[in-house]
Amino acid sequence: VELLRTLLSRTLGLGGDKPEPVLDELSLQGVSRFLKSDRCKNIVCMVGAGISTSAGIPDFRSPGTGLYSNLQSYDLPYPEAIFEIGFFKKHPEPFFALARELYPGQFKPTVCHYFMRLLQDKGLLLRCYTQNIDTLERVAGLDPELLVEAHGTFFTSHCLRPSCRQRYGLAWMRERIFSSLVPKCEKCQGLVKPGEFLRGAQWESGKVFTFPSTHLLFPFPRHRGPTKVTLGSLCLHRDVAWLGDCDSGCLALAELLGWKEELEELVRREHAAIDAKAGDRDGGDPQKHRGDEDKDEGNHSKSLGDKAKAQRDPEESL
């Protein structure tokens, strides 16, 4: 009861107590001062498609460049069908054709991804919740223990047959996708689906749920135990908004924090490492520099994200 009273008091101003102020000023400057203070110890990042568009990966609904605007060639009954489990079981080819174009290993993390990496390196990141399946958070170096991939990830795959459920890694799935083969289980010849999706949100209903509309059970760090995170009407407000693109916002905040040069150097160093691996004839997968032992090179097809990538190169902002 006391916990509920405190929650209502702080979020809705009920119970007579005024909400405890967190920021001394509702601005990016106020956010930066709070981040630099001793009061800021645990930061939670909640990210979606917007942080990856500058890497060349299209979002879903932007007119002209969005994923759903560029699926005509797949002969779908409607764009969202490509993510429905029922359609996938009957017609898996369109999804795997799309996967060849958007597959992890063909894109570099953005400034925003590396800003979260800085938060981790400085011991401030409690958890990163991502709606993306591009694995760029992993490529940027975020600890999987601090990462919740709420809509799944290409990083692991499994057989759809309930009696089997054999799991496969990124290298296994990549080999089959880039050989234009529909992935079949080596044990039972069942269809193999890329991505481990939490609660089947994306695959079971065909809907991509956003964070504010769901009640999700996510594992916090092991010493904290499982925690139910309720994201609903109590959270649907913001104190400070950056009205601009993600990378510019992260650079602006990094400058206020005195981290801008460190962030720029991190991006240059990591991108150079990715380029070096991509140019190595024995490799070519940007994820290898994070310890992935994927040994086959694959044929990188032209991406749907070329249009979005042409709009903005994340390194230009540096």
CSV table of C-alpha atoms in Angstrom, one decimal:
chain,number,residue,atom,x,y,z
A,1,VAL,CA,0.0,0.0,0.0
A,2,GLU,CA,2.8,2.4,0.8
A,3,LEU,CA,4.5,1.6,-2.5
A,4,LEU,CA,1.3,2.3,-4.4
A,5,ARG,CA,0.8,5.6,-2.5
A,6,THR,CA,4.3,6.7,-3.3
A,7,LEU,CA,3.9,5.8,-7.0
A,8,LEU,CA,0.6,7.7,-7.3
A,9,SER,CA,2.0,10.6,-5.4
A,10,ARG,CA,5.1,10.9,-7.6
A,11,THR,CA,3.5,10.2,-10.9
A,12,LEU,CA,0.1,11.8,-10.7
A,13,GLY,CA,0.6,14.3,-7.8
A,14,LEU,CA,-2.0,12.5,-5.7
A,15,GLY,CA,-2.0,12.1,-1.9
A,16,GLY,CA,-0.9,15.7,-1.1
A,17,ASP,CA,2.9,15.2,-1.8
A,18,LYS,CA,4.4,17.0,-4.7
A,19,PRO,CA,6.4,14.9,-7.1
A,20,GLU,CA,10.0,14.9,-6.2
A,21,PRO,CA,11.9,16.9,-8.9
A,22,VAL,CA,14.6,15.0,-10.7
A,23,LEU,CA,15.9,17.7,-13.1
A,24,ASP,CA,16.8,21.2,-12.1
A,25,GLU,CA,15.7,22.4,-15.6
A,26,LEU,CA,13.5,20.7,-18.2
A,27,SER,CA,16.1,20.8,-21.0
A,28,LEU,CA,19.0,18.9,-22.5
A,29,GLN,CA,21.2,20.9,-20.2
A,30,GLY,CA,19.2,19.8,-17.2
A,31,VAL,CA,19.4,16.2,-18.3
A,32,SER,CA,23.2,16.4,-18.7
A,33,ARG,CA,23.6,17.9,-15.2
A,34,PHE,CA,21.6,15.1,-13.7
A,35,LEU,CA,23.6,12.5,-15.6
A,36,LYS,CA,26.8,14.0,-14.2
A,37,SER,CA,25.5,14.1,-10.6
A,38,ASP,CA,25.9,11.4,-8.0
A,39,ARG,CA,22.1,10.9,-8.0
A,40,CYS,CA,22.2,9.3,-11.5
A,41,LYS,CA,23.3,5.6,-11.1
A,42,ASN,CA,21.0,3.5,-13.3
A,43,ILE,CA,20.0,4.5,-16.9
A,44,VAL,CA,17.4,2.6,-18.9
A,45,CYS,CA,17.4,3.1,-22.7
A,46,MET,CA,14.3,2.2,-24.8
A,47,VAL,CA,15.1,2.2,-28.5
A,48,GLY,CA,13.4,1.4,-31.8
A,49,ALA,CA,13.9,1.6,-35.6
A,50,GLY,CA,14.8,5.2,-35.5
A,51,ILE,CA,18.3,4.6,-34.1
A,52,SER,CA,19.2,2.3,-37.0
A,53,THR,CA,17.9,4.3,-40.0
A,54,SER,CA,21.2,6.3,-40.3
A,55,ALA,CA,23.0,2.9,-40.6
A,56,GLY,CA,20.9,2.2,-43.8
A,57,ILE,CA,18.2,0.1,-42.2
A,58,PRO,CA,14.7,1.3,-43.1
A,59,ASP,CA,12.1,1.8,-40.5
A,60,PHE,CA,8.6,0.3,-41.0
A,61,ARG,CA,6.3,3.1,-41.9
A,62,SER,CA,8.1,6.2,-43.3
A,63,PRO,CA,6.6,7.1,-46.7
A,64,GLY,CA,8.9,6.2,-49.6
A,65,THR,CA,11.8,4.8,-47.5
A,66,GLY,CA,9.9,2.6,-45.0
A,67,LEU,CA,10.0,-1.1,-45.1
A,68,TYR,CA,6.3,-1.4,-45.8
A,69,SER,CA,6.6,0.9,-48.8
A,70,ASN,CA,9.2,-1.3,-50.5
A,71,LEU,CA,7.6,-4.8,-50.3
A,72,GLN,CA,5.7,-4.8,-53.6
A,73,SER,CA,8.1,-7.3,-55.2
A,74,TYR,CA,7.3,-9.9,-52.6
A,75,ASP,CA,3.6,-10.3,-53.8
A,76,LEU,CA,2.1,-10.1,-50.3
A,77,PRO,CA,-1.6,-9.9,-49.5
A,78,TYR,CA,-0.7,-6.9,-47.3
A,79,PRO,CA,2.7,-5.6,-46.0
A,80,GLU,CA,2.4,-6.9,-42.4
A,81,ALA,CA,1.9,-10.5,-43.7
A,82,ILE,CA,5.6,-10.9,-44.0
A,83,PHE,CA,5.8,-10.9,-40.2
A,84,GLU,CA,2.8,-13.2,-39.5
A,85,ILE,CA,3.6,-16.7,-38.4
A,86,GLY,CA,0.7,-18.2,-40.3
A,87,PHE,CA,1.8,-16.7,-43.6
A,88,PHE,CA,5.4,-17.5,-42.8
A,89,LYS,CA,4.6,-21.2,-42.3
A,90,LYS,CA,2.9,-21.4,-45.7
A,91,HIS,CA,5.1,-19.0,-47.6
A,92,PRO,CA,8.5,-18.6,-45.9
A,93,GLU,CA,10.3,-17.4,-49.1
A,94,PRO,CA,9.3,-13.7,-48.9
A,95,PHE,CA,10.6,-13.4,-45.3
A,96,PHE,CA,14.0,-15.0,-46.2
A,97,ALA,CA,14.3,-12.8,-49.3
A,98,LEU,CA,13.9,-9.8,-47.1
A,99,ALA,CA,16.3,-11.3,-44.5
A,100,ARG,CA,19.0,-11.5,-47.2
A,101,GLU,CA,18.7,-7.7,-47.7
A,102,LEU,CA,18.5,-6.8,-44.0
A,103,TYR,CA,20.7,-9.5,-42.4
A,104,PRO,CA,23.0,-8.6,-39.6
A,105,GLY,CA,26.6,-8.1,-40.6
A,106,GLN,CA,25.9,-5.7,-43.4
A,107,PHE,CA,25.5,-2.5,-41.3
A,108,LYS,CA,27.5,-0.6,-38.8
A,109,PRO,CA,26.1,0.7,-35.5
A,110,THR,CA,25.3,4.3,-35.3
A,111,VAL,CA,26.4,7.2,-33.1
A,112,CYS,CA,23.3,6.4,-30.9
A,113,HIS,CA,24.3,2.8,-30.5
A,114,TYR,CA,27.8,3.9,-29.4
A,115,PHE,CA,26.4,6.5,-27.0
A,116,MET,CA,24.7,3.6,-25.2
A,117,ARG,CA,28.0,1.8,-25.2
A,118,LEU,CA,29.6,4.8,-23.5
A,119,LEU,CA,26.9,4.7,-20.8
A,120,GLN,CA,27.7,1.0,-20.3
A,121,ASP,CA,31.5,1.6,-20.2
A,122,LYS,CA,30.9,4.3,-17.6
A,123,GLY,CA,28.9,2.0,-15.4
A,124,LEU,CA,25.6,3.9,-15.8
A,125,LEU,CA,23.6,1.6,-18.1
A,126,LEU,CA,21.2,-0.6,-16.2
A,127,ARG,CA,19.4,-2.0,-19.2
A,128,CYS,CA,18.7,-1.4,-22.9
A,129,TYR,CA,15.3,-2.5,-24.2
A,130,THR,CA,15.3,-2.6,-28.0
A,131,GLN,CA,12.5,-3.2,-30.5
A,132,ASN,CA,15.1,-3.8,-33.2
A,133,ILE,CA,16.1,-7.2,-34.6
A,134,ASP,CA,19.2,-6.0,-36.4
A,135,THR,CA,21.6,-6.9,-33.5
A,136,LEU,CA,23.4,-3.6,-33.8
A,137,GLU,CA,23.3,-3.2,-30.1
A,138,ARG,CA,25.4,-6.4,-29.8
A,139,VAL,CA,27.8,-5.3,-32.6
A,140,ALA,CA,28.3,-2.0,-30.7
A,141,GLY,CA,29.4,-4.0,-27.7
A,142,LEU,CA,26.5,-3.9,-25.3
A,143,ASP,CA,26.7,-6.7,-22.8
A,144,PRO,CA,23.9,-9.3,-23.6
A,145,GLU,CA,23.2,-9.4,-19.8
A,146,LEU,CA,22.1,-5.7,-20.1
A,147,LEU,CA,20.1,-6.2,-23.3
A,148,VAL,CA,16.5,-7.1,-23.8
A,149,GLU,CA,15.6,-7.7,-27.5
A,150,ALA,CA,11.8,-7.3,-27.0
A,151,HIS,CA,10.9,-8.3,-30.6
A,152,GLY,CA,13.5,-10.9,-30.9
A,153,THR,CA,16.8,-11.1,-32.8
A,154,PHE,CA,18.5,-12.8,-35.7
A,155,PHE,CA,21.2,-13.9,-33.3
A,156,THR,CA,19.6,-17.3,-32.6
A,157,SER,CA,17.1,-19.5,-34.5
A,158,HIS,CA,15.0,-22.6,-33.8
A,159,CYS,CA,13.0,-25.3,-35.5
A,160,LEU,CA,9.2,-24.5,-35.4
A,161,ARG,CA,8.2,-28.1,-34.8
A,162,PRO,CA,7.1,-28.4,-31.1
A,163,SER,CA,8.6,-31.9,-30.9
A,164,CYS,CA,12.0,-30.7,-32.0
A,165,ARG,CA,12.8,-27.0,-31.3
A,166,GLN,CA,16.4,-27.5,-32.3
A,167,ARG,CA,18.4,-24.3,-31.9
A,168,TYR,CA,20.8,-22.9,-34.5
A,169,GLY,CA,23.3,-20.0,-34.4
A,170,LEU,CA,23.9,-17.0,-36.6
A,171,ALA,CA,26.5,-18.7,-38.8
A,172,TRP,CA,24.2,-21.6,-39.6
A,173,MET,CA,21.3,-19.4,-40.5
A,174,ARG,CA,23.4,-17.0,-42.5
A,175,GLU,CA,24.8,-19.8,-44.7
A,176,ARG,CA,21.3,-20.9,-45.7
A,177,ILE,CA,19.9,-17.4,-46.2
A,178,PHE,CA,22.7,-16.3,-48.5
A,179,SER,CA,22.5,-19.6,-50.4
A,180,SER,CA,18.8,-18.8,-51.1
A,181,LEU,CA,17.7,-22.0,-49.3
A,182,VAL,CA,14.7,-22.1,-47.1
A,183,PRO,CA,16.3,-23.1,-43.8
A,184,LYS,CA,15.2,-26.6,-42.7
A,185,CYS,CA,16.1,-28.4,-39.5
A,186,GLU,CA,18.9,-31.0,-39.8
A,187,LYS,CA,17.1,-33.3,-37.3
A,188,CYS,CA,13.5,-33.3,-38.5
A,189,GLN,CA,13.5,-31.2,-41.7
A,190,GLY,CA,11.0,-28.8,-40.1
A,191,LEU,CA,11.0,-25.1,-41.0
A,192,VAL,CA,13.6,-23.0,-39.0
A,193,LYS,CA,12.6,-19.5,-37.9
A,194,PRO,CA,15.2,-16.9,-37.3
A,195,GLY,CA,14.9,-15.0,-34.1
A,196,GLU,CA,13.9,-15.8,-30.6
A,197,PHE,CA,10.8,-13.7,-30.0
A,198,LEU,CA,9.7,-12.9,-26.4
A,199,ARG,CA,6.2,-14.2,-25.9
A,200,GLY,CA,5.8,-14.5,-29.6
A,201,ALA,CA,4.5,-10.9,-29.8
A,202,GLN,CA,5.6,-10.3,-33.4
A,203,TRP,CA,5.1,-13.8,-34.8
A,204,GLU,CA,2.0,-15.0,-33.0
A,205,SER,CA,-0.3,-12.1,-34.0
A,206,GLY,CA,1.5,-10.4,-36.8
A,207,LYS,CA,1.6,-7.2,-34.7
A,208,VAL,CA,4.7,-5.4,-33.7
A,209,PHE,CA,3.9,-4.2,-30.2
A,210,THR,CA,5.5,-1.0,-29.0
A,211,PHE,CA,6.8,-0.7,-25.4
A,212,PRO,CA,4.1,1.7,-24.0
A,213,SER,CA,1.3,-0.6,-25.0
A,214,THR,CA,2.5,-3.8,-23.3
A,215,HIS,CA,3.1,-5.3,-19.9
A,216,LEU,CA,6.3,-7.3,-20.2
A,217,LEU,CA,8.2,-9.5,-17.8
A,218,PHE,CA,11.9,-8.9,-18.4
A,219,PRO,CA,14.9,-10.2,-16.5
A,220,PHE,CA,16.9,-7.6,-14.8
A,221,PRO,CA,20.5,-8.2,-13.7
A,222,ARG,CA,20.8,-11.5,-11.9
A,223,HIS,CA,21.3,-9.9,-8.5
A,224,ARG,CA,17.9,-8.1,-8.9
A,225,GLY,CA,15.8,-11.1,-10.0
A,226,PRO,CA,12.9,-11.0,-12.5
A,227,THR,CA,11.0,-7.7,-12.5
A,228,LYS,CA,7.6,-7.0,-14.1
A,229,VAL,CA,7.9,-3.7,-16.0
A,230,THR,CA,4.5,-2.1,-16.6
A,231,LEU,CA,4.5,0.5,-19.3
A,232,GLY,CA,1.2,2.2,-19.7
A,233,SER,CA,-0.7,5.4,-18.9
A,234,LEU,CA,1.4,6.2,-15.9
A,235,CYS,CA,4.5,6.5,-18.1
A,236,LEU,CA,2.9,8.3,-21.1
A,237,HIS,CA,4.6,11.6,-20.5
A,238,ARG,CA,8.0,13.1,-21.1
A,239,ASP,CA,9.9,15.8,-19.2
A,240,VAL,CA,12.4,16.6,-22.0
A,241,ALA,CA,12.2,15.9,-25.7
A,242,TRP,CA,14.9,16.2,-28.3
A,243,LEU,CA,13.3,17.3,-31.5
A,244,GLY,CA,15.8,16.1,-34.0
A,245,ASP,CA,17.5,12.9,-35.3
A,246,CYS,CA,18.9,10.4,-32.8
A,247,ASP,CA,22.6,10.8,-33.7
A,248,SER,CA,22.6,14.6,-33.5
A,249,GLY,CA,20.8,14.4,-30.1
A,250,CYS,CA,23.4,11.9,-28.7
A,251,LEU,CA,26.2,14.1,-30.0
A,252,ALA,CA,24.6,17.2,-28.4
A,253,LEU,CA,24.1,15.4,-25.1
A,254,ALA,CA,27.7,14.0,-25.2
A,255,GLU,CA,29.0,17.5,-25.8
A,256,LEU,CA,27.2,18.8,-22.7
A,257,LEU,CA,28.6,15.8,-20.7
A,258,GLY,CA,32.1,16.4,-21.9
A,259,TRP,CA,32.1,13.1,-23.8
A,260,LYS,CA,31.9,14.3,-27.4
A,261,GLU,CA,35.5,13.6,-28.3
A,262,GLU,CA,35.4,10.2,-26.6
A,263,LEU,CA,32.2,9.3,-28.5
A,264,GLU,CA,33.7,10.4,-31.8
A,265,GLU,CA,36.8,8.4,-31.2
A,266,LEU,CA,34.8,5.3,-30.2
A,267,VAL,CA,32.8,5.5,-33.4
A,268,ARG,CA,35.9,5.9,-35.5
A,269,ARG,CA,37.8,3.1,-33.8
A,270,GLU,CA,34.9,0.6,-33.9
A,271,HIS,CA,34.0,1.4,-37.5
A,272,ALA,CA,37.6,1.0,-38.5
A,273,ALA,CA,37.7,-2.4,-36.8
A,274,ILE,CA,34.5,-3.4,-38.7
A,275,ASP,CA,35.9,-2.3,-42.0
A,276,ALA,CA,39.2,-4.2,-41.3
A,277,LYS,CA,37.2,-7.4,-40.6
A,278,ALA,CA,35.0,-6.8,-43.7
A,279,GLY,CA,38.1,-6.5,-45.8
A,280,ASP,CA,39.7,-9.7,-44.4
A,281,ARG,CA,39.3,-12.5,-46.9
A,282,ASP,CA,39.1,-15.0,-44.0
A,283,GLY,CA,36.1,-13.2,-42.5
A,284,GLY,CA,33.8,-10.4,-43.6
A,285,ASP,CA,31.2,-10.4,-40.9
A,286,PRO,CA,31.2,-7.2,-38.8
A,287,GLN,CA,30.0,-9.2,-35.8
A,288,LYS,CA,33.2,-11.2,-35.6
A,289,HIS,CA,35.1,-8.5,-33.8
A,290,ARG,CA,32.7,-9.2,-30.9
A,291,GLY,CA,33.6,-12.8,-30.8
A,292,ASP,CA,31.2,-14.4,-33.3
A,293,GLU,CA,32.9,-17.3,-35.0
A,294,ASP,CA,30.9,-17.0,-38.3
A,295,LYS,CA,33.4,-18.2,-40.9
A,296,ASP,CA,31.4,-18.0,-44.2
A,297,GLU,CA,31.5,-14.8,-46.1
A,298,GLY,CA,28.1,-14.8,-47.9
A,299,ASN,CA,27.0,-12.6,-50.7
A,300,HIS,CA,25.8,-9.3,-49.6
A,301,SER,CA,22.9,-8.3,-51.7
A,302,LYS,CA,21.8,-4.8,-52.3
A,303,SER,CA,19.8,-3.5,-49.4
A,304,LEU,CA,16.4,-1.9,-49.2
A,305,GLY,CA,18.1,0.5,-46.9
A,306,ASP,CA,20.2,2.0,-49.7
A,307,LYS,CA,17.7,4.8,-50.1
A,308,ALA,CA,17.7,5.6,-46.3
A,309,LYS,CA,21.5,5.3,-46.2
A,310,ALA,CA,21.9,7.8,-49.0
A,311,GLN,CA,20.0,10.3,-47.0
A,312,ARG,CA,22.5,10.5,-44.2
A,313,ASP,CA,25.9,9.0,-43.3
A,314,PRO,CA,26.2,8.8,-39.5
A,315,GLU,CA,29.9,9.6,-39.8
A,316,GLU,CA,29.2,13.0,-41.4
A,317,SER,CA,27.8,14.2,-38.1
A,318,LEU,CA,31.2,13.6,-36.6
